[in-house]
Short mmCIF file of C-alpha atoms and ligand atoms in Angstrom, two decimals:
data_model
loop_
_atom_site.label_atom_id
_atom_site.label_comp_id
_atom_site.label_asym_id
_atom_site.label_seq_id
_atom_site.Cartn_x
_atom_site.Cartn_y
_atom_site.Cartn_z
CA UNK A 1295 126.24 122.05 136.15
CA UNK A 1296 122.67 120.13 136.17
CA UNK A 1297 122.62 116.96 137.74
CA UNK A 1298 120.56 114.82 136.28
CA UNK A 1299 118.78 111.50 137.21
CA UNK A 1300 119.49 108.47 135.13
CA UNK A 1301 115.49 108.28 134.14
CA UNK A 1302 115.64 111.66 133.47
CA UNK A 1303 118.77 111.26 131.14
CA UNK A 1304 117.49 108.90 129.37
CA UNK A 1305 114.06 110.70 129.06
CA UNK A 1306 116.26 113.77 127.57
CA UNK A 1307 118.02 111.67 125.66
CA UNK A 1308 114.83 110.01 123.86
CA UNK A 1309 113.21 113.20 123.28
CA UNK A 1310 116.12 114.47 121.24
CA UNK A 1311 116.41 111.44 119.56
CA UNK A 1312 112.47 111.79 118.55
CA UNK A 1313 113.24 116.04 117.70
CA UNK A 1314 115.94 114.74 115.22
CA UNK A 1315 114.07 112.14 113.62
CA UNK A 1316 111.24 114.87 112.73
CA UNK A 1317 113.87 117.70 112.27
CA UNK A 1318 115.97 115.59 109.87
CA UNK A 1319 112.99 113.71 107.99
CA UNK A 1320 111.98 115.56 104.63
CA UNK A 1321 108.87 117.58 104.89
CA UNK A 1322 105.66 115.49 103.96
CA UNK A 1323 104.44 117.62 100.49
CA UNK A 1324 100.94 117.22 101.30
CA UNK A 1325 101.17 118.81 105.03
CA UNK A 1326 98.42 121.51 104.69
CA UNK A 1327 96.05 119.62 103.06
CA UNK A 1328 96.06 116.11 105.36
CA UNK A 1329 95.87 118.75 108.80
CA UNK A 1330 92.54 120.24 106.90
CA UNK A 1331 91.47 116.82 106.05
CA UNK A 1332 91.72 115.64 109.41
CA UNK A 1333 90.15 118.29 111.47
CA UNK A 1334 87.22 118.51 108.95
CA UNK A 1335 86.73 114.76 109.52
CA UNK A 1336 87.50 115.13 113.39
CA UNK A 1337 84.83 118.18 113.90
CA UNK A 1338 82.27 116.17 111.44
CA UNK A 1339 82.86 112.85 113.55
CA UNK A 1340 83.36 114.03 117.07
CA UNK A 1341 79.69 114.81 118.61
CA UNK A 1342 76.26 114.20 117.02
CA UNK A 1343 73.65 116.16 118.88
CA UNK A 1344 75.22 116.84 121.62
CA UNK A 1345 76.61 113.26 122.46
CA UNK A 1346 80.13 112.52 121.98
CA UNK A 1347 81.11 109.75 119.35
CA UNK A 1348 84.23 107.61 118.83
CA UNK A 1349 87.14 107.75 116.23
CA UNK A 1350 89.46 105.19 115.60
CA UNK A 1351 92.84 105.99 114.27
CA UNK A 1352 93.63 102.66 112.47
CA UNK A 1353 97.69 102.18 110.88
CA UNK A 1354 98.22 99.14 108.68
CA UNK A 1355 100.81 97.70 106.62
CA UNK A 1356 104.62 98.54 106.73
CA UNK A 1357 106.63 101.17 106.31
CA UNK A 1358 109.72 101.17 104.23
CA UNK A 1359 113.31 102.55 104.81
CA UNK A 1360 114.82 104.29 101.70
CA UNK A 1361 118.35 103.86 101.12
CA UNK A 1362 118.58 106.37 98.34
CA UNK A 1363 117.33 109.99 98.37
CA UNK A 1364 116.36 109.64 94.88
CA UNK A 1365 115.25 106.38 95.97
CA UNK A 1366 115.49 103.23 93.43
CA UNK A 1367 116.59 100.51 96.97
CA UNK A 1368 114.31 99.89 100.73
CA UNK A 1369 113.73 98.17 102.81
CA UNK A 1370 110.34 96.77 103.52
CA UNK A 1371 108.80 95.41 106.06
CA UNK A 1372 106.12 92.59 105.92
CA UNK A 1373 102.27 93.72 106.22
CA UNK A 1374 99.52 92.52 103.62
CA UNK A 1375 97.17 95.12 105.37
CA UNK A 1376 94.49 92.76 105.80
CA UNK A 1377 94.65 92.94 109.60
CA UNK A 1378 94.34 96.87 109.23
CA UNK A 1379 91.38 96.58 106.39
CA UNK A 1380 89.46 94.03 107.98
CA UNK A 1381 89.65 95.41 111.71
CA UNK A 1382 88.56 98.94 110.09
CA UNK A 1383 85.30 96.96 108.50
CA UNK A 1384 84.11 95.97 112.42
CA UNK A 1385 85.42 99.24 113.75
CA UNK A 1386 82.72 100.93 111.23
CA UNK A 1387 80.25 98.26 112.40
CA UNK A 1388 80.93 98.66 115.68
CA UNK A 1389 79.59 102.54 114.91
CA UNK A 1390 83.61 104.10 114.93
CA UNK A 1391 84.74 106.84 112.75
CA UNK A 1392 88.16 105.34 111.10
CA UNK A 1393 91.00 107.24 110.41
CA UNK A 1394 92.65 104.65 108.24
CA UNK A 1395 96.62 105.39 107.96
CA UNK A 1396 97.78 103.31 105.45
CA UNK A 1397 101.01 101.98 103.31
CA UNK A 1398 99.91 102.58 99.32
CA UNK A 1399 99.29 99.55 97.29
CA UNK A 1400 98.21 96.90 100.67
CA UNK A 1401 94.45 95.48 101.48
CA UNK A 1402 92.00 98.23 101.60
CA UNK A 1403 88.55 98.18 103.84
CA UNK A 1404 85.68 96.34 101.95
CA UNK A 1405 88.24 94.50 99.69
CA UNK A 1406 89.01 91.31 101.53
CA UNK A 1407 86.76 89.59 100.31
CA UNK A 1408 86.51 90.50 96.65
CA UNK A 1409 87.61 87.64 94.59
CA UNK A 1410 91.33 87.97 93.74
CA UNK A 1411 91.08 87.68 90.06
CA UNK A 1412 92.10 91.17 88.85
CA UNK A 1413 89.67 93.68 89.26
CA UNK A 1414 89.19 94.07 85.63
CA UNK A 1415 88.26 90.33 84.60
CA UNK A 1416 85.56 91.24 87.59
CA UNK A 1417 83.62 93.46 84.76
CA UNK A 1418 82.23 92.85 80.98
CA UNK A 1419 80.36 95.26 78.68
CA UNK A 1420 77.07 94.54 77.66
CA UNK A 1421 75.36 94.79 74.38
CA UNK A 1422 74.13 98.54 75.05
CA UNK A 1423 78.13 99.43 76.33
CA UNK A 1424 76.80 99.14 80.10
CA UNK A 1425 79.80 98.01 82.86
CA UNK A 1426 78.33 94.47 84.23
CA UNK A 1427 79.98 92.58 87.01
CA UNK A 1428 79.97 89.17 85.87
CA UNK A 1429 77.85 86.59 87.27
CA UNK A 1430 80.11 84.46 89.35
CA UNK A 1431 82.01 87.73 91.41
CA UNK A 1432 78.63 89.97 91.49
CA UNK A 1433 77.26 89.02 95.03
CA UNK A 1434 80.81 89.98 96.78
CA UNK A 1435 81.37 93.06 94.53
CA UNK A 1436 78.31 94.51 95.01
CA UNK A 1437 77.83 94.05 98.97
CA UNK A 1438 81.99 95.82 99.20
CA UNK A 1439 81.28 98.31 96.41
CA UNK A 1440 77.94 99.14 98.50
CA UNK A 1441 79.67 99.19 102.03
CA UNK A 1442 82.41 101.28 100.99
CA UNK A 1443 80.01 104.14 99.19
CA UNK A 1444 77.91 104.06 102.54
CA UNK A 1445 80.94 104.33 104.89
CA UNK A 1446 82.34 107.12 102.22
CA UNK A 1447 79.52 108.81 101.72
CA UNK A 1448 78.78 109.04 105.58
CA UNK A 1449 81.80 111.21 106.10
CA UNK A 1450 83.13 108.20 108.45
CA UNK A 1451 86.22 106.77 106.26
CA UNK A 1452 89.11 109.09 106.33
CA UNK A 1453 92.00 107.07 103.69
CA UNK A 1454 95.64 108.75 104.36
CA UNK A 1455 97.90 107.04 102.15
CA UNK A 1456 102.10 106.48 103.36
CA UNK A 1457 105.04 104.41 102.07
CA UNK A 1458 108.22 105.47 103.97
CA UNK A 1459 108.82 105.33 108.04
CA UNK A 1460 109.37 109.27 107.88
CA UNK A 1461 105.77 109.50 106.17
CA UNK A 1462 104.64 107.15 108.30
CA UNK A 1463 105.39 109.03 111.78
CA UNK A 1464 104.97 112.80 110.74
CA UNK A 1465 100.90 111.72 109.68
CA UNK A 1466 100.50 109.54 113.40
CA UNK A 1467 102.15 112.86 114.77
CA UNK A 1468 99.54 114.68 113.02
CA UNK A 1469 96.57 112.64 113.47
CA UNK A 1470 97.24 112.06 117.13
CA UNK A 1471 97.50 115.70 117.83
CA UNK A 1472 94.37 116.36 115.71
CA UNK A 1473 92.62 113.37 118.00
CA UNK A 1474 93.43 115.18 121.14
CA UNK A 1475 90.45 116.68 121.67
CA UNK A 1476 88.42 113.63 121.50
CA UNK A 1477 89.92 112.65 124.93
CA UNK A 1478 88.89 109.23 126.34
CA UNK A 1479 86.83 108.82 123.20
CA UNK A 1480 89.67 108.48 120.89
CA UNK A 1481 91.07 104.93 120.00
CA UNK A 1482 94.90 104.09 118.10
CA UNK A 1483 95.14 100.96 116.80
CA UNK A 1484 98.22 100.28 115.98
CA UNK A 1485 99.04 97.30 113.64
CA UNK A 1486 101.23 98.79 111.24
CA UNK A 1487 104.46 96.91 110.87
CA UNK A 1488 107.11 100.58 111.86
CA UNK A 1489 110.77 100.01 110.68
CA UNK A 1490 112.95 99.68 113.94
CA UNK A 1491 116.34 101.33 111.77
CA UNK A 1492 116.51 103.31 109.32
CA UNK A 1493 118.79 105.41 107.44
CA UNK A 1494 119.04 109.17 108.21
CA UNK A 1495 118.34 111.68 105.92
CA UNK A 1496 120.88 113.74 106.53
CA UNK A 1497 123.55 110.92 105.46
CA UNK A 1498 121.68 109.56 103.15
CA UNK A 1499 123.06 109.07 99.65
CA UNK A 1500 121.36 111.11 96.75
CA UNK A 1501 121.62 109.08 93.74
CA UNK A 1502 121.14 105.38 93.07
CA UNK A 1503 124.03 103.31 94.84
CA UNK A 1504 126.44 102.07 92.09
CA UNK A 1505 127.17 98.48 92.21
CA UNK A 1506 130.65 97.57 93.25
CA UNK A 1507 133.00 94.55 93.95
CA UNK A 1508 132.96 93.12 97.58
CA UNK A 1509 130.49 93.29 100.63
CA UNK A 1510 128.66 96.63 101.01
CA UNK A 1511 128.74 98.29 104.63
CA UNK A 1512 125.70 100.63 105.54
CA UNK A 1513 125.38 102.01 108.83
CA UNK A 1514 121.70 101.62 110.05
CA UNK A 1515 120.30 104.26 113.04
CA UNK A 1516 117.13 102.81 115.81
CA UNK A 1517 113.61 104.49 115.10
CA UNK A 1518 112.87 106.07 117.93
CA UNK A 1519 109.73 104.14 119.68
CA UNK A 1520 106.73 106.81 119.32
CA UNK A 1521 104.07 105.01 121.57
CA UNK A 1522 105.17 106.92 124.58
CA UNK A 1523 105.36 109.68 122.97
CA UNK A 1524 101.98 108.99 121.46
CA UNK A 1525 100.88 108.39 125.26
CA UNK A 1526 102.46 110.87 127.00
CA UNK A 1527 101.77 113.86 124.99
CA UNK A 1528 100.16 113.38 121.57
CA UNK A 1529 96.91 112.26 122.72
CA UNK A 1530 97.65 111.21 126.38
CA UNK A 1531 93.68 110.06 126.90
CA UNK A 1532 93.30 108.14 124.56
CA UNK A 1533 92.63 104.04 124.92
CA UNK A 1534 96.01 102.69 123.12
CA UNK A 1535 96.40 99.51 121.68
CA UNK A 1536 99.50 98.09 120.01
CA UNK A 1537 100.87 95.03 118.30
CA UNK A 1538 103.50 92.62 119.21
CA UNK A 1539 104.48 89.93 116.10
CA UNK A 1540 106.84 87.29 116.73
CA UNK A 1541 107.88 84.27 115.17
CA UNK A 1542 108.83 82.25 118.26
CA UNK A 1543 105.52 81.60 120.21
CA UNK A 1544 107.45 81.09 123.95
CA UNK A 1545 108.88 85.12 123.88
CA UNK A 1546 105.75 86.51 122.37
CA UNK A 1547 103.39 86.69 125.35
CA UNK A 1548 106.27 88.07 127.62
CA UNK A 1549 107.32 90.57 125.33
CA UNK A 1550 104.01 92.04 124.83
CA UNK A 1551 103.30 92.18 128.80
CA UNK A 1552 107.11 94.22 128.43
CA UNK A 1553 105.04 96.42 125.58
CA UNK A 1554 101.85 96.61 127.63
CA UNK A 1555 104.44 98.00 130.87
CA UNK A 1556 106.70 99.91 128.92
CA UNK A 1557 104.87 102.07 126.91
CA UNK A 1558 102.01 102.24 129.06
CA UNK A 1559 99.08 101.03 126.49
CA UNK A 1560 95.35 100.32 127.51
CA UNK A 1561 96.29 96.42 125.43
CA UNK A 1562 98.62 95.01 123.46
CA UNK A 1563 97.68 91.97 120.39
CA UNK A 1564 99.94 89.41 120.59
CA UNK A 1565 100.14 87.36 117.54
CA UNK A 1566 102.90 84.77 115.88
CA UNK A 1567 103.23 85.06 112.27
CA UNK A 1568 101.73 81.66 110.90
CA UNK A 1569 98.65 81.78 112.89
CA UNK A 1570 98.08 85.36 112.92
CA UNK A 1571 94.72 84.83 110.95
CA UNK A 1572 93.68 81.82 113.28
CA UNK A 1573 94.30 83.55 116.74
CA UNK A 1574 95.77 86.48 118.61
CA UNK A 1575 95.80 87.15 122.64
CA UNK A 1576 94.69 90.55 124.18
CA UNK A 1577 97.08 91.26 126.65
CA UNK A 1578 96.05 93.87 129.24
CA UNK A 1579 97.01 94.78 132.78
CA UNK A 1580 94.76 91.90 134.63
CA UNK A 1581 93.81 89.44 131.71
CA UNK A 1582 95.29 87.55 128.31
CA UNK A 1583 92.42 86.37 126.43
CA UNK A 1584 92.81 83.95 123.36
CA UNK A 1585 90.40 85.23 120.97
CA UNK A 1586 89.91 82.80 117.93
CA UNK A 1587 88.21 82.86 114.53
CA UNK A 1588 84.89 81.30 114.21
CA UNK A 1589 86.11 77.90 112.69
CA UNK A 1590 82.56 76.70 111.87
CA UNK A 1591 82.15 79.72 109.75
CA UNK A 1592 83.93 79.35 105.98
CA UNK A 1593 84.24 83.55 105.96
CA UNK A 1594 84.98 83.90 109.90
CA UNK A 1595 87.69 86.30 111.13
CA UNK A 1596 89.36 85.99 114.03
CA UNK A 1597 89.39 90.28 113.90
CA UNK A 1598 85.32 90.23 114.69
CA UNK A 1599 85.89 88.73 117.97
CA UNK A 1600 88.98 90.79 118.57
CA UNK A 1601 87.25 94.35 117.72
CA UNK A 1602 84.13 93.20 119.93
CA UNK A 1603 86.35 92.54 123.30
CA UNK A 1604 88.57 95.93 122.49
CA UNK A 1605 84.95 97.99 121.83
CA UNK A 1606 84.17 96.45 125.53
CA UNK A 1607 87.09 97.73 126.84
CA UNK A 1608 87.63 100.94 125.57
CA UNK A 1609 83.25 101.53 126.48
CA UNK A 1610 84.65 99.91 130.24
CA UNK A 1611 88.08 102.63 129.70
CA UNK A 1612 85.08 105.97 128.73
CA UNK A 1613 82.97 105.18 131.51
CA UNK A 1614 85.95 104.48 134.56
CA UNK A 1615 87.54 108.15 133.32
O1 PMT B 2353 99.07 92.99 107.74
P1 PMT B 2353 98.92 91.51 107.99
O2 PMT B 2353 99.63 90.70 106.93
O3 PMT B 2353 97.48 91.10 108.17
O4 PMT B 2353 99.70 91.19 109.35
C1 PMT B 2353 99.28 91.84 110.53
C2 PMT B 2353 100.50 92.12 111.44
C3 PMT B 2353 101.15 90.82 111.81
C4 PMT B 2353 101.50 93.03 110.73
C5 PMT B 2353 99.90 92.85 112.71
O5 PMT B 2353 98.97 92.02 113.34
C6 PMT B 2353 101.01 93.22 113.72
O6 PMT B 2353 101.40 92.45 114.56
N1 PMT B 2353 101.54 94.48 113.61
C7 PMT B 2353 102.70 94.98 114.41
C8 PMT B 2353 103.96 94.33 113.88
C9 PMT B 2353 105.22 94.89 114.45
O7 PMT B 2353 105.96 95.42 113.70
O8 PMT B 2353 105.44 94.78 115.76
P2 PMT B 2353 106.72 95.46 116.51
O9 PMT B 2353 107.06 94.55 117.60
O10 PMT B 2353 107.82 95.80 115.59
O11 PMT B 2353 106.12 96.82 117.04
C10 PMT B 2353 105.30 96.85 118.18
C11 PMT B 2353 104.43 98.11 118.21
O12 PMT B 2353 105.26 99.28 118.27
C12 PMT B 2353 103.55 98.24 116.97
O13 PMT B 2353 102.25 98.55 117.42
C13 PMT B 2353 104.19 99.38 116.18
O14 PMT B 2353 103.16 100.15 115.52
C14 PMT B 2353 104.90 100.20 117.28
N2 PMT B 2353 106.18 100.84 116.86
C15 PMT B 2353 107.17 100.10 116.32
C16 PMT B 2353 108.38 100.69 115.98
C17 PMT B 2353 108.55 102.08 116.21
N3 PMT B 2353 109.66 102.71 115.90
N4 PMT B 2353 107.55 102.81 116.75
C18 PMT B 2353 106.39 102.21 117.09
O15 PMT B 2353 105.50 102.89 117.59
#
């Protein structure tokens, strides 16, 4: 009989836990073509005459947990996206490739600051059928219509749409295997809100739940954490960086240093949820820094400080490797 250690029990025990979530989840349809679209944009983005250059995997917004296999019911969880989309703006900036992995339908790059009338009352026709952007909305349409085409048309912008947690994990799997070869010059940021419990496939439901007298019982399973996975083996050189939301500020700092340990990432963002757009802290190994938006500046983000100090550190992270 093997005699195991209790670390490496539970080691075993998390790996199979991680094999059945991708054994169980359904099959993403678009595989083939998301593995080509990364390692064109990988190849294209990792070395420019004979220098290496950075990509930026970049996950935003939330993932939701179907309840139905022929799904009408989820579960969400909250993101806007506009951490995600805004970061990815000063990641491009900052001269980053971005891989932007991202729930369908939440705040895209270039968009944050487009007026939020709908896009359509953005537009008239002129006289000789022309498409004008109308007076008022031009100056911010134009400069995002014109960053986006230059980021596009540079090859630098990779989009890959999800919506559910099993999307959600098989395309980091993917992308973090595909970022291997980057080494020390590959970056995950990681502010996508990931269901912790889900429902598994395998006793999932097929057809819409029927409504029915009384209280409903449904027996939700943990997500297994992927961020050591992610460390460990995906793309173990990588400079990591992950999120920690709470909405009571006096755990928040403590459980990201737990995050930071645990999992073994290069920094963890701490942020609450009402001030998440005022300030976050960077949490690493020997310093929490507050970073804060510019307040004297109407169109300030606090994420152009942030990306600045985590470009620092993951230059300070290439060169100490
Ligand atoms: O999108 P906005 O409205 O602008 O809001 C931004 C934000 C608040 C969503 C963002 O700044 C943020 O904090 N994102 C992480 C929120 C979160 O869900 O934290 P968590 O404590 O559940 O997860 C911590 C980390 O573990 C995250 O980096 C997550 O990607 C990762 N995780 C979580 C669950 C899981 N099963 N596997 C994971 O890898």
């Amino acid at each position: 009989m093997d005699v195991l250690s209790n670390s490496d029990a539970s080691q075993n025990l998390k790996h199979s836990e991680i094999e059945s979530f991708f054994d169980s989840a359904p099959q993403l349809k678009d595989r083939d073509d998301i593995d080509r679209r990364l390692d064109e944009f990988i190849k294209k983005n990792s070395q420019s005459s004979g220098k290496l250059l950075r990509v930026v995997c970049v996950t935003s917004g939330g993932t939701t947990v179907p309840l139905e296999k022929r799904c009408v019911r989820y579960i969400d969880n909250f993101s806007s996206g506009h951490r995600g989309a805004t970061s990815t703006e000063y990641l491009l900036k900052a001269g980053y490739a971005v891989i932007f992995l991202n729930r369908r339908g939440t705040c895209q790059p270039f968009c944050t600051s487009l007026p939020e009338d709908p896009l359509l009352s953005c537009f008239e026709i002129d006289k000789e059928q022309n498409l004008q952007v109308l007076g008022s909305q031009s100056e911010a349409v134009m400069r995002a219509v014109g960053e986006h085409r230059a980021a596009t048309d540079q090859g630098l912008l990779l989009k890959i749409p999800f919506t559910t947690i099993f999307e959600y994990l098989q395309m980091l799997q993917l992308t973090a295997m595909s970022m291997k070869t980057l080494g020390t010059h590959a970056m995950f940021y990681l502010a996508a809100a990931v269901s912790d419990f889900y429902v598994p496939w395998e006793s999932m439901v097929e057809h819409k739940i029927q409504s029915a007298p009384g209280p409903f019982d449904m027996r939700l399973v943990q997500v297994p954490k992927m961020l050591s996975v992610l460390r460990n083996y995906w793309a173990p050189m990588a400079y990591c960086v992950s999120f920690k939301l709470e909405t009571d500020s006096k755990i928040l700092l403590e459980k990201a240093e737990m995050a930071l340990k645990k999992y073994e990432m290069n920094a963890v963002v701490a942020n609450e949820l009402t001030t998440r757009k005022e300030e976050v802290v960077l949490v690493t190994s020997n310093e929490r820094i507050k970073v804060h938006r510019d307040n004297t500046q109407p169109d300030a983000v606090v994420e152009c400080p942030l990306i600045k100090l985590l470009v620092e550190n993951h230059s300070a992270y290439i060169s100490t490797r």
